[in-house]
Amino acid sequence: MKIDLRYILLLALCSGALAQSPAENTLLQLANQVRALHSVPPLQWDPALAGAARFHNQWVIREPGELLHQYPGEPDLASRAAQAKASFSTISENIARRAQNPGQLQQVWMSTAVHRGNLLDPNLNAVGISVLEDHGLLYAVEDFAHTAPAQRADTIEGRLAQLLLAHGLAPAASNDDAQKTCELPQGNAGSPKLVIQWDGPDPTQLPDVLLQQIATGRYTSAQVGACATHQPNPQFATYHVAVLLY
């Protein structure tokens, strides 16, 4: 019998079992207490990340061997979070098992460099936590992320136009050709001198190739188009951008 792991995750998300348990709430409080001691902003609870954490924690309980972030047959961390509908630009994970209480889980994580680094990373702003009990002992997974709320295409285009203007490129009268180009699987609309396209979680991070072309002084204006990523099954909140130079 073949089991669709995405279906299992969907059941977990729809089961209503993702409300914070007392142990999960305690771990969230402990994480934010130690972050406050190090002048790091607090983490916000993310239900989608909690779903991904619970999904992995069920594997942790079933697999008695070495602790892994991906067991054979299981999606990787980024895929689990994406399937849970989390929107993020970076993600990391802590795992621990066979603890007697949440404080002991926190102590284990704070005693190792990688886990401590996740707890104190100022670039991470959200967390989902799963704590499950088996034979009187606690098993826990913390999934951390820098959440990246979805941005409107026109908002992205406006921000990019401002960045390009700061580099000496005036906005074109219309973005129609750039918007059409963004949606095309290949080729471009209109008659620009140069077309540069890219995918990324931060659409306002101008690629080096674009900056190099701007520096040549050959172009005076630009059209900007933003749309959904062209990448199949993206794991991160990713956008596609087309810039037409004139």
CSV table of C-alpha atoms in Angstrom, one decimal:
chain,number,residue,atom,x,y,z
A,1,MET,CA,0.0,0.0,0.0
A,2,LYS,CA,1.4,3.4,-1.0
A,3,ILE,CA,0.8,6.2,1.5
A,4,ASP,CA,0.6,9.8,0.2
A,5,LEU,CA,2.6,11.8,2.8
A,6,ARG,CA,1.0,15.0,1.7
A,7,TYR,CA,-2.4,13.5,2.6
A,8,ILE,CA,-1.2,12.6,6.0
A,9,LEU,CA,0.0,16.2,6.5
A,10,LEU,CA,-3.3,17.6,5.3
A,11,LEU,CA,-5.1,15.4,7.8
A,12,ALA,CA,-2.9,16.6,10.6
A,13,LEU,CA,-3.5,20.3,9.6
A,14,CYS,CA,-7.3,19.8,9.4
A,15,SER,CA,-7.6,17.7,12.6
A,16,GLY,CA,-7.8,20.7,14.9
A,17,ALA,CA,-5.0,19.2,16.9
A,18,LEU,CA,-2.7,22.1,16.2
A,19,ALA,CA,-3.8,24.4,19.0
A,20,GLN,CA,-0.9,25.0,21.3
A,21,SER,CA,-0.6,22.5,24.1
A,22,PRO,CA,0.7,23.7,27.5
A,23,ALA,CA,4.1,22.1,26.8
A,24,GLU,CA,4.3,23.9,23.4
A,25,ASN,CA,3.4,27.2,24.9
A,26,THR,CA,6.0,26.7,27.6
A,27,LEU,CA,8.7,26.1,25.0
A,28,LEU,CA,7.6,29.2,23.1
A,29,GLN,CA,7.9,31.3,26.3
A,30,LEU,CA,11.3,29.8,27.1
A,31,ALA,CA,12.5,30.6,23.6
A,32,ASN,CA,11.4,34.2,23.8
A,33,GLN,CA,12.8,34.6,27.3
A,34,VAL,CA,16.3,33.6,26.2
A,35,ARG,CA,16.0,35.7,23.1
A,36,ALA,CA,15.0,38.7,25.3
A,37,LEU,CA,18.1,38.1,27.4
A,38,HIS,CA,20.2,38.4,24.2
A,39,SER,CA,18.3,41.4,22.9
A,40,VAL,CA,16.7,39.4,20.0
A,41,PRO,CA,13.1,40.1,18.9
A,42,PRO,CA,10.5,37.5,20.0
A,43,LEU,CA,9.3,34.7,17.8
A,44,GLN,CA,5.7,34.7,16.7
A,45,TRP,CA,3.7,31.4,16.7
A,46,ASP,CA,2.9,30.2,13.2
A,47,PRO,CA,0.2,27.5,12.8
A,48,ALA,CA,1.5,26.3,9.5
A,49,LEU,CA,5.0,25.7,10.9
A,50,ALA,CA,3.4,24.0,13.8
A,51,GLY,CA,1.7,21.6,11.3
A,52,ALA,CA,5.0,20.9,9.7
A,53,ALA,CA,6.7,20.3,13.1
A,54,ARG,CA,3.9,17.9,14.2
A,55,PHE,CA,4.2,16.0,10.9
A,56,HIS,CA,8.0,15.5,11.5
A,57,ASN,CA,7.5,14.7,15.2
A,58,GLN,CA,5.4,11.7,14.3
A,59,TRP,CA,8.3,10.4,12.3
A,60,VAL,CA,10.7,11.1,15.2
A,61,ILE,CA,8.5,8.9,17.5
A,62,ARG,CA,8.2,6.1,15.0
A,63,GLU,CA,11.9,6.0,14.1
A,64,PRO,CA,14.0,4.7,17.1
A,65,GLY,CA,17.5,5.3,15.5
A,66,GLU,CA,19.4,8.5,14.9
A,67,LEU,CA,17.6,11.8,15.0
A,68,LEU,CA,17.2,13.1,11.5
A,69,HIS,CA,15.7,16.2,9.9
A,70,GLN,CA,14.5,14.0,7.0
A,71,TYR,CA,13.8,10.3,7.3
A,72,PRO,CA,13.7,7.9,4.3
A,73,GLY,CA,10.5,8.5,2.5
A,74,GLU,CA,9.7,11.8,4.2
A,75,PRO,CA,9.7,15.2,2.5
A,76,ASP,CA,12.5,17.5,3.5
A,77,LEU,CA,12.0,20.4,5.9
A,78,ALA,CA,11.4,23.1,3.3
A,79,SER,CA,8.9,20.8,1.4
A,80,ARG,CA,7.0,20.0,4.6
A,81,ALA,CA,6.7,23.6,5.5
A,82,ALA,CA,5.6,24.5,1.9
A,83,GLN,CA,3.0,21.7,2.0
A,84,ALA,CA,1.7,23.1,5.3
A,85,LYS,CA,1.2,26.5,3.5
A,86,ALA,CA,3.9,28.3,5.4
A,87,SER,CA,5.3,31.3,3.6
A,88,PHE,CA,8.9,31.9,4.3
A,89,SER,CA,12.3,32.9,2.9
A,90,THR,CA,14.5,30.8,5.3
A,91,ILE,CA,13.8,27.9,7.6
A,92,SER,CA,15.6,25.8,10.2
A,93,GLU,CA,14.7,23.1,12.8
A,94,ASN,CA,15.4,21.8,16.3
A,95,ILE,CA,14.7,18.2,17.4
A,96,ALA,CA,14.9,16.5,20.8
A,97,ARG,CA,13.4,13.4,22.4
A,98,ARG,CA,12.9,11.5,25.6
A,99,ALA,CA,12.8,14.5,27.9
A,100,GLN,CA,10.9,14.6,31.1
A,101,ASN,CA,9.6,18.2,30.8
A,102,PRO,CA,9.8,21.3,28.5
A,103,GLY,CA,12.6,22.8,30.5
A,104,GLN,CA,14.8,19.8,29.8
A,105,LEU,CA,14.1,20.1,26.1
A,106,GLN,CA,15.1,23.7,26.2
A,107,GLN,CA,18.3,22.9,28.2
A,108,VAL,CA,19.3,20.3,25.6
A,109,TRP,CA,18.9,22.8,22.7
A,110,MET,CA,20.7,25.5,24.5
A,111,SER,CA,23.7,23.2,25.2
A,112,THR,CA,24.5,22.6,21.5
A,113,ALA,CA,25.8,25.3,19.1
A,114,VAL,CA,23.4,24.6,16.1
A,115,HIS,CA,20.2,24.4,18.2
A,116,ARG,CA,21.2,27.4,20.3
A,117,GLY,CA,22.0,29.3,17.1
A,118,ASN,CA,18.4,28.6,15.8
A,119,LEU,CA,16.9,29.8,19.1
A,120,LEU,CA,18.9,33.1,19.0
A,121,ASP,CA,18.9,33.8,15.3
A,122,PRO,CA,17.7,37.4,14.9
A,123,ASN,CA,16.8,36.7,11.2
A,124,LEU,CA,14.1,34.2,12.3
A,125,ASN,CA,10.8,35.7,13.4
A,126,ALA,CA,8.3,32.8,13.5
A,127,VAL,CA,8.2,29.3,15.0
A,128,GLY,CA,5.9,26.3,15.1
A,129,ILE,CA,6.4,23.8,17.9
A,130,SER,CA,5.2,20.2,18.3
A,131,VAL,CA,5.5,18.3,21.6
A,132,LEU,CA,4.2,14.7,21.7
A,133,GLU,CA,4.3,12.3,24.6
A,134,ASP,CA,5.3,8.6,24.3
A,135,HIS,CA,5.7,6.3,27.3
A,136,GLY,CA,5.8,9.3,29.6
A,137,LEU,CA,8.6,11.1,27.7
A,138,LEU,CA,8.4,14.1,25.5
A,139,TYR,CA,9.4,14.3,21.9
A,140,ALA,CA,9.7,17.8,20.4
A,141,VAL,CA,10.3,19.6,17.1
A,142,GLU,CA,10.7,23.3,16.6
A,143,ASP,CA,10.4,24.7,13.1
A,144,PHE,CA,11.8,28.3,12.8
A,145,ALA,CA,11.4,30.6,9.8
A,146,HIS,CA,11.7,34.1,8.6
A,147,THR,CA,8.1,34.5,7.3
A,148,ALA,CA,7.6,36.3,4.0
A,149,PRO,CA,4.0,37.5,3.6
A,150,ALA,CA,2.8,37.4,0.0
A,151,GLN,CA,3.3,40.7,-1.8
A,152,ARG,CA,1.1,42.2,-4.5
A,153,ALA,CA,2.6,42.4,-8.0
A,154,ASP,CA,2.0,46.1,-8.2
A,155,THR,CA,3.7,46.7,-4.9
A,156,ILE,CA,6.8,44.8,-6.0
A,157,GLU,CA,6.8,46.7,-9.3
A,158,GLY,CA,6.6,50.0,-7.5
A,159,ARG,CA,9.5,49.1,-5.2
A,160,LEU,CA,11.6,47.9,-8.1
A,161,ALA,CA,10.9,51.1,-10.1
A,162,GLN,CA,12.1,53.2,-7.2
A,163,LEU,CA,15.3,51.1,-6.9
A,164,LEU,CA,16.0,51.4,-10.6
A,165,LEU,CA,15.3,55.2,-10.5
A,166,ALA,CA,17.9,55.5,-7.7
A,167,HIS,CA,20.4,53.8,-10.2
A,168,GLY,CA,19.5,56.3,-12.9
A,169,LEU,CA,16.8,54.5,-14.9
A,170,ALA,CA,13.6,56.4,-15.3
A,171,PRO,CA,10.3,54.4,-15.2
A,172,ALA,CA,8.8,53.8,-18.6
A,173,ALA,CA,5.4,55.2,-19.5
A,174,SER,CA,3.9,51.7,-19.1
A,175,ASN,CA,4.8,48.3,-17.7
A,176,ASP,CA,2.6,46.4,-20.1
A,177,ASP,CA,5.4,44.7,-22.0
A,178,ALA,CA,7.3,43.8,-18.9
A,179,GLN,CA,4.1,42.3,-17.3
A,180,LYS,CA,3.4,40.3,-20.4
A,181,THR,CA,7.0,39.1,-20.6
A,182,CYS,CA,6.9,38.0,-16.9
A,183,GLU,CA,4.1,35.6,-17.7
A,184,LEU,CA,5.6,34.2,-20.9
A,185,PRO,CA,7.4,30.8,-20.6
A,186,GLN,CA,10.0,32.1,-23.0
A,187,GLY,CA,10.8,35.2,-25.2
A,188,ASN,CA,9.6,38.7,-24.5
A,189,ALA,CA,7.0,41.3,-25.5
A,190,GLY,CA,7.9,44.6,-27.1
A,191,SER,CA,11.3,45.7,-28.4
A,192,PRO,CA,13.5,46.4,-25.4
A,193,LYS,CA,17.3,46.7,-25.8
A,194,LEU,CA,17.8,44.0,-23.1
A,195,VAL,CA,15.6,41.8,-20.9
A,196,ILE,CA,16.7,40.4,-17.5
A,197,GLN,CA,14.6,38.0,-15.6
A,198,TRP,CA,15.0,36.2,-12.3
A,199,ASP,CA,13.3,34.3,-9.5
A,200,GLY,CA,13.9,34.9,-5.8
A,201,PRO,CA,12.3,35.2,-2.3
A,202,ASP,CA,13.2,38.9,-2.2
A,203,PRO,CA,12.2,40.4,-5.6
A,204,THR,CA,13.8,43.8,-4.7
A,205,GLN,CA,17.2,42.2,-4.5
A,206,LEU,CA,18.7,43.4,-7.8
A,207,PRO,CA,20.9,40.7,-9.4
A,208,ASP,CA,24.5,41.4,-10.2
A,209,VAL,CA,24.0,41.0,-13.9
A,210,LEU,CA,21.3,43.8,-13.9
A,211,LEU,CA,23.5,46.1,-11.8
A,212,GLN,CA,26.4,45.5,-14.2
A,213,GLN,CA,24.3,46.4,-17.3
A,214,ILE,CA,23.0,49.6,-15.6
A,215,ALA,CA,26.6,50.6,-14.9
A,216,THR,CA,27.4,50.5,-18.6
A,217,GLY,CA,25.3,53.6,-19.1
A,218,ARG,CA,23.6,52.2,-22.3
A,219,TYR,CA,20.1,52.4,-20.9
A,220,THR,CA,17.9,55.3,-19.7
A,221,SER,CA,14.6,53.8,-18.8
A,222,ALA,CA,13.0,50.5,-17.6
A,223,GLN,CA,9.8,48.6,-17.5
A,224,VAL,CA,9.2,46.2,-14.6
A,225,GLY,CA,6.9,43.2,-14.4
A,226,ALA,CA,6.3,40.9,-11.4
A,227,CYS,CA,4.4,37.6,-11.3
A,228,ALA,CA,4.3,34.2,-9.7
A,229,THR,CA,7.5,32.2,-9.9
A,230,HIS,CA,8.2,30.0,-12.9
A,231,GLN,CA,9.9,27.4,-10.7
A,232,PRO,CA,8.0,24.1,-10.4
A,233,ASN,CA,6.9,23.3,-6.8
A,234,PRO,CA,8.7,26.2,-5.2
A,235,GLN,CA,9.6,25.6,-1.5
A,236,PHE,CA,10.0,29.2,-0.6
A,237,ALA,CA,7.9,32.3,-1.1
A,238,THR,CA,9.4,33.1,-4.5
A,239,TYR,CA,8.5,35.6,-7.2
A,240,HIS,CA,9.4,36.0,-10.9
A,241,VAL,CA,10.6,39.4,-12.1
A,242,ALA,CA,11.1,40.8,-15.7
A,243,VAL,CA,13.0,44.0,-16.2
A,244,LEU,CA,13.0,45.5,-19.8
A,245,LEU,CA,15.8,48.0,-20.4
A,246,TYR,CA,15.5,50.8,-23.0
